[in-house]
Amino acid sequence: MKQKGCIGIDIGGTNLRLALVDQEGRVLARSEEATLPAAGLPFLLSRLEFALEGLRETARSAGMEVVAVGAGVPGLVGRDGVVRASVNIPALEEVRLGEEIEKAVGLPVLLVNDANACAVGEHRFGAGRGCSSLLVVTLGTGIGAGLILDGRLWVGADGAAGELGHVPVEPLGRPCGCGARGCLEQYASATAISGGSGDAEAVAAMARGGDAGSLTLFAEAGRYLGIAVAGVVNLLNLEAVILAGGVSGSFELLEPSLRRELSARSIAVPGARVRILKGSLGNDAGVLGAAALACSSLPL
Ligand SMILES: [Zn+2]
């Protein structure tokens, strides 16, 4: 019998990542190119179609059949399959992206929010393996999160669950793009840490070199993360909270103040239970999670 595989896609504001994945979560081939969000939907779809065909060809020559595609998108994916509130790629808004890709490549397509794809990836193949209840926080330009409860992805009544970036941590704090004030995203995203430039890596490099101001920026980000995480942990009694996304590369700079705040604010039993971990899949979490969801939605 022919081996079956899935293709995972991570549609980011900057990069379009695709990976051919087998049923054990091994990446057999990958492709990556610039998203160019300003070029519009037809351009994005034709790039996707081209990249998908390339990976299908690779699969064919390896004797594998691609049976489904999973795509993680930066936006809210409604239960009706329509993408909403995609801040980084406005061209995707109000589009039935899954159907569009299905039409282009003739395979079943499962659409999922990118943070949720990342959470499924870390849960199935990464730092969250073996946990049945966990939160995966994606720290990047903004902050997202995916919640796994009793081994299943929890997307909420409208597919909008996991917006940890808009959990309030300062009642009268900084204004946020969502219209509220004092959201976590305004204190712990790459944008917040870098003072707007988005280059939190540069701040991290200075912090590692001993720069006091840069160390304080990370300590503050960690403290605010600890406040938000304590709320989630007290509410849900999770086994693990995993930090993923670009800023999680600076895990060691965030960790001490996050843990301090968490232990000060969490009640005894859930506080002692929860493990704070760094994601182990890096950029592959999203494509692996999207592929796994697509594969598991099929009667294989
Ligand atoms: Zn907000």
mmCIF file of C-alpha atoms in Angstrom, residues 27 78 92 96 98 102 111 114 151 162 165 172 178 185 199 210 212 216 222 233 264 275 287 291:
data_model
loop_
_atom_site.group_PDB
_atom_site.id
_atom_site.type_symbol
_atom_site.label_atom_id
_atom_site.label_comp_id
_atom_site.label_asym_id
_atom_site.label_seq_id
_atom_site.Cartn_x
_atom_site.Cartn_y
_atom_site.Cartn_z
ATOM 1 C CA VAL A 27 9.152 16.415 7.749
ATOM 2 C CA GLY A 78 -14.775 30.911 11.797
ATOM 3 C CA LEU A 92 -7.358 37.024 3.447
ATOM 4 C CA ARG A 96 -13.147 31.102 2.182
ATOM 5 C CA GLY A 98 -9.884 26.506 2.478
ATOM 6 C CA GLU A 102 -9.226 22.988 -2.476
ATOM 7 C CA LEU A 111 -8.006 25.666 7.847
ATOM 8 C CA ASP A 114 -1.865 29.770 13.196
ATOM 9 C CA GLY A 151 -6.115 16.166 24.472
ATOM 10 C CA GLY A 162 -6.897 31.563 22.814
ATOM 11 C CA GLY A 165 -2.577 38.699 23.802
ATOM 12 C CA LEU A 172 -5.551 51.523 32.915
ATOM 13 C CA CYS A 178 -8.345 45.809 19.823
ATOM 14 C CA GLU A 185 0.343 42.138 23.828
ATOM 15 C CA ASP A 199 13.393 43.534 16.447
ATOM 16 C CA GLY A 210 24.596 42.814 30.255
ATOM 17 C CA ALA A 212 20.595 46.944 32.154
ATOM 18 C CA THR A 216 14.632 45.272 32.371
ATOM 19 C CA GLY A 222 8.192 38.120 31.735
ATOM 20 C CA VAL A 233 -3.414 28.353 35.400
ATOM 21 C CA ALA A 264 3.172 34.791 43.707
ATOM 22 C CA ARG A 275 5.443 23.269 34.017
ATOM 23 C CA VAL A 287 3.327 23.276 9.660
ATOM 24 C CA ALA A 291 -0.580 18.765 8.777
#
